[in-house]
mmCIF file of C-alpha atoms in Angstrom:
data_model
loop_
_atom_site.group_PDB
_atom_site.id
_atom_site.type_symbol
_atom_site.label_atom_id
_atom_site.label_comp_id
_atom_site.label_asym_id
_atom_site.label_seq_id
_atom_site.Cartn_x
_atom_site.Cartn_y
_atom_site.Cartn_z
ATOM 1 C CA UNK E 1 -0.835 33.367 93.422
ATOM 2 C CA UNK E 2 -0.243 29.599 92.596
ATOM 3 C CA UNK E 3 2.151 27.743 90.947
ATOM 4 C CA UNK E 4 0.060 26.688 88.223
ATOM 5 C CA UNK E 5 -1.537 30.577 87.585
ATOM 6 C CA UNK E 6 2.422 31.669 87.371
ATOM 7 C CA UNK E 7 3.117 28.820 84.899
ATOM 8 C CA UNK E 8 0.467 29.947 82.669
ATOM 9 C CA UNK E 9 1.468 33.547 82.805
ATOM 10 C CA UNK E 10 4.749 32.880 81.890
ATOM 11 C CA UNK E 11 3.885 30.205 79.029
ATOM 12 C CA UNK E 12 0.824 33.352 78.135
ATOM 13 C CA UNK E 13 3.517 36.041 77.831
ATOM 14 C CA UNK E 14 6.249 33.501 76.067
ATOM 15 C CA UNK E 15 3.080 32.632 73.156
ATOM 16 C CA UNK E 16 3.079 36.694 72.736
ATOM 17 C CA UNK E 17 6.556 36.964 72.306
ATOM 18 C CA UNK E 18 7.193 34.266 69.749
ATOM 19 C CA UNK E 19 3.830 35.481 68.152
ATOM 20 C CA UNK E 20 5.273 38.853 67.908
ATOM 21 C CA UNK E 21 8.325 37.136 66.296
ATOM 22 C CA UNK E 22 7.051 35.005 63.735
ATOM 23 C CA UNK E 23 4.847 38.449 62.359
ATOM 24 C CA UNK E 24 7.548 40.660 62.013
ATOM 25 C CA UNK E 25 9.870 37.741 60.418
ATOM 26 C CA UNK E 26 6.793 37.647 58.344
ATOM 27 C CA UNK E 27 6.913 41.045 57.536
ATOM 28 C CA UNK E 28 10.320 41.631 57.012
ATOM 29 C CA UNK E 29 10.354 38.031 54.770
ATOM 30 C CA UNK E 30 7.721 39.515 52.793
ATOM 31 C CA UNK E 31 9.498 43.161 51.942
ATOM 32 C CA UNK E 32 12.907 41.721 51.043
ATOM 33 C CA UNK E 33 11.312 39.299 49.165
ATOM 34 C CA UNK E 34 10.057 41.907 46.968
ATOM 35 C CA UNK E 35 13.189 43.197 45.270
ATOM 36 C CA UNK E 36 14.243 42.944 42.314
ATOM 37 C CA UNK E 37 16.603 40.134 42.654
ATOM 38 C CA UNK E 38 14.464 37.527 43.465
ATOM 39 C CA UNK E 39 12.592 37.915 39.737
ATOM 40 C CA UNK E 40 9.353 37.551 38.872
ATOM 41 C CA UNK E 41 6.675 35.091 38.240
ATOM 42 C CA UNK E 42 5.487 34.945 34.548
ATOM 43 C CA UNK E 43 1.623 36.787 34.264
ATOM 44 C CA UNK E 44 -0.552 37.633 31.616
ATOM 45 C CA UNK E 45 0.293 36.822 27.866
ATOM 46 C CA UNK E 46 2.980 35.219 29.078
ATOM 47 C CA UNK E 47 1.308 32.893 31.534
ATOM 48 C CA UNK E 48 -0.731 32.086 29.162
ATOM 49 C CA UNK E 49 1.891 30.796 26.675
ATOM 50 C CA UNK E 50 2.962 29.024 29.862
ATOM 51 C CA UNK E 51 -0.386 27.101 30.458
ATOM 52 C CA UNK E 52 -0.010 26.010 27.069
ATOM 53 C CA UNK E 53 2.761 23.842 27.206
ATOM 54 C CA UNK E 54 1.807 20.285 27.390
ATOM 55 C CA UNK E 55 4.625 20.179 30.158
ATOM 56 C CA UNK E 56 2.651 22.314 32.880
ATOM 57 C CA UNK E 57 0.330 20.343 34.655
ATOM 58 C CA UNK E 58 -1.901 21.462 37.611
ATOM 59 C CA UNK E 59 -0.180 24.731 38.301
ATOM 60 C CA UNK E 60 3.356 24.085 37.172
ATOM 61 C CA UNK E 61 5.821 22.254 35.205
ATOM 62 C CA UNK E 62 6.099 18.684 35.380
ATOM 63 C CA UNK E 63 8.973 16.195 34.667
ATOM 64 C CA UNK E 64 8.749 14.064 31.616
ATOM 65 C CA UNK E 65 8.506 11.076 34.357
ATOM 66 C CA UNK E 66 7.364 12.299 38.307
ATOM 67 C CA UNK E 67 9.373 10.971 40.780
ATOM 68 C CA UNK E 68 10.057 12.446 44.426
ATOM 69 C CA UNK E 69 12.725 14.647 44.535
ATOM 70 C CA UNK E 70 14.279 13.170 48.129
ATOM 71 C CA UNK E 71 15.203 9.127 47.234
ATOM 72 C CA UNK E 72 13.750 6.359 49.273
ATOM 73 C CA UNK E 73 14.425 6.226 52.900
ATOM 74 C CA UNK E 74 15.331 9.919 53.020
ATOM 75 C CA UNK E 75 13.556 12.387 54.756
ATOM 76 C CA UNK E 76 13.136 16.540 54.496
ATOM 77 C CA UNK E 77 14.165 16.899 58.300
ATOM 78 C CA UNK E 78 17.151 14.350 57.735
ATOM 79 C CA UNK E 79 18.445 15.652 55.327
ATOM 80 C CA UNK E 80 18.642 19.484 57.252
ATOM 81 C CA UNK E 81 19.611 18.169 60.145
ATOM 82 C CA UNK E 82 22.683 15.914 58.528
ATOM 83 C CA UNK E 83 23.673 19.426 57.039
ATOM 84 C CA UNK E 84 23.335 21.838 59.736
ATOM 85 C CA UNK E 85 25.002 19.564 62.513
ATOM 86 C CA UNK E 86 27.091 17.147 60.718
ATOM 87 C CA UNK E 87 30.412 17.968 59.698
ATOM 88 C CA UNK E 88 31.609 17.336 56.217
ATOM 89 C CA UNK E 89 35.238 17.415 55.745
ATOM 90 C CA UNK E 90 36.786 19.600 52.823
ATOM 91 C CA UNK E 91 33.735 20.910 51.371
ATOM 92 C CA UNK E 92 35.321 24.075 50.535
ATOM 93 C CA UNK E 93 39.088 24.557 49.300
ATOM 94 C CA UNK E 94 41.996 26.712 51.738
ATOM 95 C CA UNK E 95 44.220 27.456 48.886
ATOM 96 C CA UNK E 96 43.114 29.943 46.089
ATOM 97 C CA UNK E 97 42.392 27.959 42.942
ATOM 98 C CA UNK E 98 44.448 28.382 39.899
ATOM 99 C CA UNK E 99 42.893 29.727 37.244
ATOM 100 C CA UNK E 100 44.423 31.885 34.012
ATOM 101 C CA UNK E 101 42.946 35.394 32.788
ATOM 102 C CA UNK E 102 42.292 34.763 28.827
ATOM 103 C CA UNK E 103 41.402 38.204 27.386
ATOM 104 C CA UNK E 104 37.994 36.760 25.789
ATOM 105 C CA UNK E 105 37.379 40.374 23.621
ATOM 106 C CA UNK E 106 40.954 39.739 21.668
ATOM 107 C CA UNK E 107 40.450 35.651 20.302
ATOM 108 C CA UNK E 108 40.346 35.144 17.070
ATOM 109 C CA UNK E 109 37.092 35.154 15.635
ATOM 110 C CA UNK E 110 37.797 32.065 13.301
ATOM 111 C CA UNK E 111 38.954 30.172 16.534
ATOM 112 C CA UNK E 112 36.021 27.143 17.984
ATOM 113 C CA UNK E 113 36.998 28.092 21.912
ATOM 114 C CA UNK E 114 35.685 27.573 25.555
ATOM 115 C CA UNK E 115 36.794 29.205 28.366
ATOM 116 C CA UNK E 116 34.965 27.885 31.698
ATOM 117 C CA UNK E 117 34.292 30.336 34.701
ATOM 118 C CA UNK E 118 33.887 27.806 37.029
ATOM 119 C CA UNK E 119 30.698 26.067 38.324
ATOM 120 C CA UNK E 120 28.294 25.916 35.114
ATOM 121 C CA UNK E 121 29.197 29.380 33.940
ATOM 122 C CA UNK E 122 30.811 29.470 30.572
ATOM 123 C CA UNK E 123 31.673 31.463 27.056
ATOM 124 C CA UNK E 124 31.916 29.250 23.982
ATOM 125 C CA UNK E 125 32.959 30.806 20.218
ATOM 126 C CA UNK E 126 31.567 28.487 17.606
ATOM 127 C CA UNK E 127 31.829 29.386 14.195
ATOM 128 C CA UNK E 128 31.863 33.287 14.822
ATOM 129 C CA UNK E 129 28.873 33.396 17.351
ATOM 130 C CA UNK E 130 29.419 34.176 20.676
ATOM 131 C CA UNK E 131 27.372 32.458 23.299
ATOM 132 C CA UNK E 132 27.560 32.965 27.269
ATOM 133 C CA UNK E 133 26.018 29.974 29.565
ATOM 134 C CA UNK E 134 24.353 30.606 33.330
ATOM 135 C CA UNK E 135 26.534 33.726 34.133
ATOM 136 C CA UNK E 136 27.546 34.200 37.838
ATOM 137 C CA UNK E 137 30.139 36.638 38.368
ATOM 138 C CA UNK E 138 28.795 38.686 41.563
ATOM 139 C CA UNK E 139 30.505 36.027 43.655
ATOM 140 C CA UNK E 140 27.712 34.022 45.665
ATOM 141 C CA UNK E 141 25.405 31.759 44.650
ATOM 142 C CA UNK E 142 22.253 33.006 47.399
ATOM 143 C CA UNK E 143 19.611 35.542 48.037
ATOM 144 C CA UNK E 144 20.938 35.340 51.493
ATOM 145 C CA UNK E 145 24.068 37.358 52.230
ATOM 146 C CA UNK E 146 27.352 35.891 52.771
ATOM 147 C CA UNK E 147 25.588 32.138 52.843
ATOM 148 C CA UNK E 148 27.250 30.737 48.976
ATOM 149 C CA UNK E 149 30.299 32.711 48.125
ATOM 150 C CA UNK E 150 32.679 31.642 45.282
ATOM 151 C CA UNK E 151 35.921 30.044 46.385
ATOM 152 C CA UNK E 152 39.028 31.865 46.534
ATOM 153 C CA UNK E 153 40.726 32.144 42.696
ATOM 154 C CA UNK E 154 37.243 31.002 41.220
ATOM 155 C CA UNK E 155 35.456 34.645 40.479
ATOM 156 C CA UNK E 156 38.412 36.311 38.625
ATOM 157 C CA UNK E 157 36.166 37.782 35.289
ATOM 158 C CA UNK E 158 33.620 40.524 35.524
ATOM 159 C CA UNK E 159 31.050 41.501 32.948
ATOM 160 C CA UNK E 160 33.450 44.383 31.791
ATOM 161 C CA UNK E 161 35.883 41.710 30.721
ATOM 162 C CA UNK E 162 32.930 40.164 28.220
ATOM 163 C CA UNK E 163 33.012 40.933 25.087
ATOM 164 C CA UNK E 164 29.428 41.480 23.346
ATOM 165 C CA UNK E 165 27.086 37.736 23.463
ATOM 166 C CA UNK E 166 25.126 37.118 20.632
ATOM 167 C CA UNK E 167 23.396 34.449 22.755
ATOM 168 C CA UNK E 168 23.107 33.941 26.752
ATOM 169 C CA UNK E 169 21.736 30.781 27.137
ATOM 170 C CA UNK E 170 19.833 30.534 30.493
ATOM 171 C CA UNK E 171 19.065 26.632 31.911
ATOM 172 C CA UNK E 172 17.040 27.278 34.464
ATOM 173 C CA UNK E 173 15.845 30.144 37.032
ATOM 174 C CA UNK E 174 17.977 29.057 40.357
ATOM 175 C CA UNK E 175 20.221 31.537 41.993
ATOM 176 C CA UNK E 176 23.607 29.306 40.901
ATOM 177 C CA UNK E 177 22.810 29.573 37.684
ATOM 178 C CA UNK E 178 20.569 32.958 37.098
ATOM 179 C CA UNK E 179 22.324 35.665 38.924
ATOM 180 C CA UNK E 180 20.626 39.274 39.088
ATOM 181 C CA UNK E 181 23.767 41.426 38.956
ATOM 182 C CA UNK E 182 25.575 39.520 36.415
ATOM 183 C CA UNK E 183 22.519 39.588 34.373
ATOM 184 C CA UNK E 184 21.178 42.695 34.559
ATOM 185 C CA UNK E 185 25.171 44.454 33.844
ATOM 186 C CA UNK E 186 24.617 42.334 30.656
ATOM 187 C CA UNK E 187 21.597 43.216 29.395
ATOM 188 C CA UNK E 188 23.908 46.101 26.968
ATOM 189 C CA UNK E 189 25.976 43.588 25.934
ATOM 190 C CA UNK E 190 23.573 40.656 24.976
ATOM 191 C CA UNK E 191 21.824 40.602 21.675
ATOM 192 C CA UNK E 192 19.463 37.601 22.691
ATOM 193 C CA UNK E 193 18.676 35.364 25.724
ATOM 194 C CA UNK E 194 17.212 31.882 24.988
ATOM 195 C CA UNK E 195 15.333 30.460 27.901
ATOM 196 C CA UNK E 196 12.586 28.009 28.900
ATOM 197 C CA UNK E 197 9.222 29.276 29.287
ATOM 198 C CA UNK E 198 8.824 31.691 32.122
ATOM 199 C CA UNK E 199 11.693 32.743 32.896
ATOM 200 C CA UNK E 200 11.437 35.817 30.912
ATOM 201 C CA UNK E 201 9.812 37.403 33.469
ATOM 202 C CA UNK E 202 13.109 37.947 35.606
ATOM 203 C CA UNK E 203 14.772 39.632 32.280
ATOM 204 C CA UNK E 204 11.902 42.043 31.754
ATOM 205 C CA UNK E 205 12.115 43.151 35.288
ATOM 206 C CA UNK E 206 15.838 43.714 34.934
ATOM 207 C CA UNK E 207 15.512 45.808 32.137
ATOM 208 C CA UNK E 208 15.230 43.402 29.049
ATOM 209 C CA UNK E 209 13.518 44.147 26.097
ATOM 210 C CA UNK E 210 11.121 41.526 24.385
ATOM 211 C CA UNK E 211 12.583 41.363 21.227
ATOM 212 C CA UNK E 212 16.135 40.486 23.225
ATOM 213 C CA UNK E 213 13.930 37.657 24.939
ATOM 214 C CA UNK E 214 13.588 33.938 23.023
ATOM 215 C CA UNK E 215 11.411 31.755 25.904
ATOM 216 C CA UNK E 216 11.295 28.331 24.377
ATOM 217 C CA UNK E 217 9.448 25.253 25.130
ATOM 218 C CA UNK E 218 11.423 21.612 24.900
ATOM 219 C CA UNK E 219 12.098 20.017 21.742
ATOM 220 C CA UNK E 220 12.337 23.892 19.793
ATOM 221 C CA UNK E 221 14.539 25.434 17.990
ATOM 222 C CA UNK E 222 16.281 28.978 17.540
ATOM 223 C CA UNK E 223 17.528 29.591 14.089
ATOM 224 C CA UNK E 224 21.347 31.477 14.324
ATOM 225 C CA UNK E 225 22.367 31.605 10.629
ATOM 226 C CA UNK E 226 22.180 29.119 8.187
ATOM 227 C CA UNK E 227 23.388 26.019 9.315
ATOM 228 C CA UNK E 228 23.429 27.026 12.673
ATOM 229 C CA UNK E 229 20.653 26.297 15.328
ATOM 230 C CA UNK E 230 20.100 26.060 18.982
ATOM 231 C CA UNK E 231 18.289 23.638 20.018
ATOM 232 C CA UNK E 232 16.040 23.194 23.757
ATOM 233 C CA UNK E 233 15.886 19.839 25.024
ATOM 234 C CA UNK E 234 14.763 18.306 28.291
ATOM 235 C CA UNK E 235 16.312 17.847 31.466
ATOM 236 C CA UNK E 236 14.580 16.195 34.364
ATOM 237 C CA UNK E 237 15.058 19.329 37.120
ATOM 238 C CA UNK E 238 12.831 22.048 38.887
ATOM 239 C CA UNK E 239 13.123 25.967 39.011
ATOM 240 C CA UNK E 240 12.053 28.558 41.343
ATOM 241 C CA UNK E 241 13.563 31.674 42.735
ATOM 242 C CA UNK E 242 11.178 32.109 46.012
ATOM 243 C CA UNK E 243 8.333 30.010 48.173
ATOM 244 C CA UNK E 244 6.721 29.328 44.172
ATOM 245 C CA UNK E 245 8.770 26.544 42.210
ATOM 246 C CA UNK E 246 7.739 24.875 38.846
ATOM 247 C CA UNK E 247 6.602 28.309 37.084
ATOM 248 C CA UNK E 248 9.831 28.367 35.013
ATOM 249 C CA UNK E 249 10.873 26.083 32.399
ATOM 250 C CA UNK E 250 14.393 24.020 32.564
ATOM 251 C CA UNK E 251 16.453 23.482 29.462
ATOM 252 C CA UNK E 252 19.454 21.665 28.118
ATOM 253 C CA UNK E 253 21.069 22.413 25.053
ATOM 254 C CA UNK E 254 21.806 21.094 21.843
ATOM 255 C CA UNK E 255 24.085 23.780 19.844
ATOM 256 C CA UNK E 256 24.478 22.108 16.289
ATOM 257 C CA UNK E 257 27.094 24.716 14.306
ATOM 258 C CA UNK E 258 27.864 23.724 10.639
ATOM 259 C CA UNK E 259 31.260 23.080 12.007
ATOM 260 C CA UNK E 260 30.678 20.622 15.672
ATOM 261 C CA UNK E 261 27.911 19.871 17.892
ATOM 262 C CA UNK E 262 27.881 20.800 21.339
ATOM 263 C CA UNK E 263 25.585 19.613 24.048
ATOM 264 C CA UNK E 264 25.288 21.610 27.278
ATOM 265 C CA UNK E 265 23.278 19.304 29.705
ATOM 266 C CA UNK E 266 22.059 21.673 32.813
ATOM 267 C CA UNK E 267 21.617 20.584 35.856
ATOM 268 C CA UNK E 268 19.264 17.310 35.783
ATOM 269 C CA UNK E 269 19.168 13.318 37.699
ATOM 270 C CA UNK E 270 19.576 10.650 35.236
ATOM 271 C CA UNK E 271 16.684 9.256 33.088
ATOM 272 C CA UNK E 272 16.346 8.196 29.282
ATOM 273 C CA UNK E 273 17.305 11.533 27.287
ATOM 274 C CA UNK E 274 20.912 10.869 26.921
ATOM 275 C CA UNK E 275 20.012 8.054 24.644
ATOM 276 C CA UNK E 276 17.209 9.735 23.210
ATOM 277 C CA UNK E 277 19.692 12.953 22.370
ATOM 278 C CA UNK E 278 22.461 11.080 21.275
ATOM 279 C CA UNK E 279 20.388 8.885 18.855
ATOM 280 C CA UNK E 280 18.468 12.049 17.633
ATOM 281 C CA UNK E 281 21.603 14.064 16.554
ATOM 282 C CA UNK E 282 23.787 11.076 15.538
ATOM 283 C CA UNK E 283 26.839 13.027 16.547
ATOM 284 C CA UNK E 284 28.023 15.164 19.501
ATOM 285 C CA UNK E 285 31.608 16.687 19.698
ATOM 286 C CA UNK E 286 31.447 18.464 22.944
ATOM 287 C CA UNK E 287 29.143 17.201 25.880
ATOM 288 C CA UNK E 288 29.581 20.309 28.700
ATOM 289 C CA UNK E 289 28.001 18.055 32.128
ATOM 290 C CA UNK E 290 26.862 18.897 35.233
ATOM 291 C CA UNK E 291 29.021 16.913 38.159
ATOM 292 C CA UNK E 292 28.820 18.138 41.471
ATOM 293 C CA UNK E 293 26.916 19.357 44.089
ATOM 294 C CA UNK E 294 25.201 15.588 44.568
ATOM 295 C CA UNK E 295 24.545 13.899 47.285
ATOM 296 C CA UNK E 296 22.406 9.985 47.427
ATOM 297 C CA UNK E 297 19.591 12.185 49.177
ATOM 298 C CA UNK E 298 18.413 14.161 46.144
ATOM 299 C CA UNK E 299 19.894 11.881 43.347
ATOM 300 C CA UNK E 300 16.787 12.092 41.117
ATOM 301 C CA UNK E 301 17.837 16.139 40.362
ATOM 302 C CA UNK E 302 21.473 15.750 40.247
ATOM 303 C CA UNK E 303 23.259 12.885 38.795
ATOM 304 C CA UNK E 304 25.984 11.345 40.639
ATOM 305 C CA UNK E 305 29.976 11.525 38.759
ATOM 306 C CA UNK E 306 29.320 7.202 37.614
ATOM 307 C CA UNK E 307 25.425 8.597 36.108
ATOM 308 C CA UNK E 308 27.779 11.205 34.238
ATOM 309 C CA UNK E 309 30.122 8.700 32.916
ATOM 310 C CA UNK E 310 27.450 6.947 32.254
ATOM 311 C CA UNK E 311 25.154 10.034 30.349
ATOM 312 C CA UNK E 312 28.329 10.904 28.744
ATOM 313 C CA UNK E 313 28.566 7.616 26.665
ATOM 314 C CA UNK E 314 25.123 7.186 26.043
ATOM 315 C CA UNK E 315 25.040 10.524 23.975
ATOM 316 C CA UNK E 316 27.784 8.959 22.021
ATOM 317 C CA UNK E 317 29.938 12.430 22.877
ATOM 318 C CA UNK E 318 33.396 12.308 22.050
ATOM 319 C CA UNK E 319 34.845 14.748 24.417
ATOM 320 C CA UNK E 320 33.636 15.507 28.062
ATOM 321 C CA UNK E 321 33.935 18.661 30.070
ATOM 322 C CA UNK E 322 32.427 18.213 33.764
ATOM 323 C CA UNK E 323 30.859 21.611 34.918
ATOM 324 C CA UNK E 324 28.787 22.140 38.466
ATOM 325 C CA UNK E 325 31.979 22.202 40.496
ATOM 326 C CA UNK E 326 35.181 24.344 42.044
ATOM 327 C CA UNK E 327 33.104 27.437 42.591
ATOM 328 C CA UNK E 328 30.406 26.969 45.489
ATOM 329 C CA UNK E 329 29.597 25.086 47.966
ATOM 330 C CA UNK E 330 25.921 23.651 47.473
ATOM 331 C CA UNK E 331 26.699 19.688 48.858
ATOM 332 C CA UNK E 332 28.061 17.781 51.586
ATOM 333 C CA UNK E 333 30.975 16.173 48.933
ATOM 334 C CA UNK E 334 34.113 17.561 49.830
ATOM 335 C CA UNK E 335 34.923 20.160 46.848
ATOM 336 C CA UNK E 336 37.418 18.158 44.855
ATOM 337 C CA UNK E 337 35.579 14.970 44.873
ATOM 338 C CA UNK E 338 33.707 15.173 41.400
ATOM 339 C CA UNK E 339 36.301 15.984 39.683
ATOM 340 C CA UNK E 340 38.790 12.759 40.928
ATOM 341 C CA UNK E 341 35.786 10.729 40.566
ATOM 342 C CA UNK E 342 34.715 11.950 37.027
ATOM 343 C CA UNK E 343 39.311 11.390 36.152
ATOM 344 C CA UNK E 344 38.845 7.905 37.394
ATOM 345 C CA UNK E 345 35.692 6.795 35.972
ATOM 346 C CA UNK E 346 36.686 7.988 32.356
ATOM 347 C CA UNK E 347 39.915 5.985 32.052
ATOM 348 C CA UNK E 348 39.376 3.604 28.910
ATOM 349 C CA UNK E 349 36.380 5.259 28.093
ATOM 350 C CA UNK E 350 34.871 6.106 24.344
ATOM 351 C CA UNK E 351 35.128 9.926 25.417
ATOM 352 C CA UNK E 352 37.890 12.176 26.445
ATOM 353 C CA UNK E 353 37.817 14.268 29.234
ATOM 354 C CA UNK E 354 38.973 17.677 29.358
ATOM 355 C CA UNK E 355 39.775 19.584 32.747
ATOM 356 C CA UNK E 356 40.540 22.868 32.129
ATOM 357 C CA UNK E 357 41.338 25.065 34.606
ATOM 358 C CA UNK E 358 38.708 28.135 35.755
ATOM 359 C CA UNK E 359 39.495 30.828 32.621
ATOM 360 C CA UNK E 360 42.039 28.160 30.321
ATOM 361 C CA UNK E 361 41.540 28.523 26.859
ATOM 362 C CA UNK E 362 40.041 25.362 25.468
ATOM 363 C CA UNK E 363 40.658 24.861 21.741
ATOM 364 C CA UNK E 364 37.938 22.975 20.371
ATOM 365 C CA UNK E 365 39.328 21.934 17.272
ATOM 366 C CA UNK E 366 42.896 20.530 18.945
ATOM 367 C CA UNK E 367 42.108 17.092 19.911
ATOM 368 C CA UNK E 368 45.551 16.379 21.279
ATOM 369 C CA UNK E 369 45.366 19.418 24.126
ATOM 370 C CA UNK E 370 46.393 18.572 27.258
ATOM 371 C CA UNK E 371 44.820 19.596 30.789
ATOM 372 C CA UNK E 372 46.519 19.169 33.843
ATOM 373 C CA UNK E 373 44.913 17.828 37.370
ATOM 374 C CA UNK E 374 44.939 20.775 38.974
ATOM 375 C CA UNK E 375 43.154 20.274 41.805
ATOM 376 C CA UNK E 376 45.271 18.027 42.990
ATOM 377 C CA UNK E 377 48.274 20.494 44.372
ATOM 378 C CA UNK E 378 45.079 22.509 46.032
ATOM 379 C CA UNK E 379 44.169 22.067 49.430
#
């Protein structure tokens, strides 16, 4: 037999092998694909509600202004290599991170408080309503196993230590922000969820009922009592729990109680709705922000901690709490980085920040609490 008739066999029977491979990775993709935590895609009446949004354009939603999600002079393969064989220096803590148990089912009802579970997960009491923001307390942030896990001292409540949520307010469908086990052990607990359009297919799977399901468009409102609303406004952002993205709304919040407003941003790049909010509501006690997990490369869908600063001012806030951070791991930064960047770039600022540590009660009334750097004795 030649050379070149052994060459070919072996290149023949190396084909079938890595043909054989990619079909059963196709296969098994496929089945675990199908459970339950990966959600489901909005269909019939609702789909249809869906199409009807002036915001979904040719098969899924659109940004108020398109723009590529990668900045200029990035590129896809880049950006995955840079991750997977460049190393980053403290992207993830060693120590365990402080953080203080408040027992959240014995506060005073009359108390305005906000206790912050680290990354965007967090339980405000405004004016007697209870409201619960992107719950993740199973402790990764991944379909994948053991890929995103919460840091050491960061996942210290469970949904047992909740008391009952008049609201959970959902800003979009990704896994760091929509978790299936947190969720669904809430579903007995929550009276309603408020969501963008879509995404109330994932709560009916897990066992929601309709009437505990509000699926707003942007620019709506939810009426709480009198005098109280929540309010959906844009963010510039994506969604998308599988190979399908766009098919799920994204939401910030606007949470105007008779007795402060509160703005709860989501995760989002920079464009012009900070002025836009902050002009439309005249007054904003509490902006809640998204800082971390950035990086130059995908700038448009994150903003940087100087965009925050930035945002911050523009809705004329008058305190600042930076969320998106100490939890996971979901950016090249190293972990502490937004928050000393967010502390420096709000000295002499029109705002005050407030850096609370992961469970710290924050009294939202008390403008003359202090919060310690924390991070800073962490290593």
């Amino acid at each position: 037999m030649s050379t070149l008739r052994k060459v070919t066999r072996i290149f023949k029977r190396i084909l079938i092998v890595l043909s054989v491979l990619v079909v059963v990775l196709t296969i098994a993709t496929f089945f675990y694909m199908r459970q339950d935590k990966f959600g489901a895609l909005p269909e019939g009446k609702r789909l249809e509600l869906v199409k009807s949004s002036p915001h979904y354009k040719d098969g899924r939603f659109r940004n108020l202004v398109e723009r590529p999600t990668l900045t200029k002079g990035y590129s896809m393969p880049g950006v995955l290599y840079e991750t997977l064989f460049t190393k980053f220096p403290n992207r993830s803590p060693v120590d365990s991170l402080p953080s203080i148990k408040t027992n959240l089912k014995s506060l005073d009802p009359s108390e305005n408080a906000y206790v912050w579970f680290g990354h965007s997960s967090f339980f405000l009491q405004v004016d007697g309503i209870k409201i619960l923001a992107d719950p993740v307390f199973s402790g990764k942030a991944s379909p994948i196993p053991g890929s995103v896990t919460a840091y050491k001292g960061s996942d210290i409540y469970t949904v047992a230590g909740l008391p009952d949520i008049d609201y959970l307010l959902l800003s979009h469908d990704h896994y760091d922000h929509l978790d299936y086990e947190t969720v669904k052990a809430l579903q007995t607990k929550v009276k309603y969820v408020v969501c963008g359009l879509g995404n109330g297919a994932h709560f009916e799977r897990w066992g929601y009922t309709p009437k505990q399901i509000i699926e707003k468009d942007w620019y709506e409102s939810v009426e709480v009592k009198p005098g109280f609303k929540i309010l959906t406004e844009s963010t510039h952002h994506d969604s998308g729990r599988g190979f399908t993205s766009g098919q799920a709304l994204w939401l910030s919040f606007l949470i105007q109680a008779p007795s402060m407003n509160i703005y709860y941003s989501g995760d989002g790049g920079r464009d012009d709705r900070f002025k836009t909010i902050g002009s439309k509501y005249g007054k904003i006690d509490w902006a809640i922000m998204e800082c971390g997990q950035y990086n130059k490369a995908w700038q448009s869908v994150h903003e940087l901690p100087e965009e925050v600063a930035l945002a911050t001012q523009e809705l004329g806030a008058r305190n600042l709490l930076p969320v998106h951070n100490s939890k996971f791991t979901l950016a090249n930064h190293p972990w502490k980085e937004p928050l000393e960047k967010i502390t420096a770039l709000s000295k002499n600022k029109s705002y005050r920040l407030a850096t609370p540590m992961i469970g710290e009660l924050v009294q939202l009334d008390n403008q003359q609490q202090q919060f310690k750097e924390w991070w800073k004795t962490v290593n």
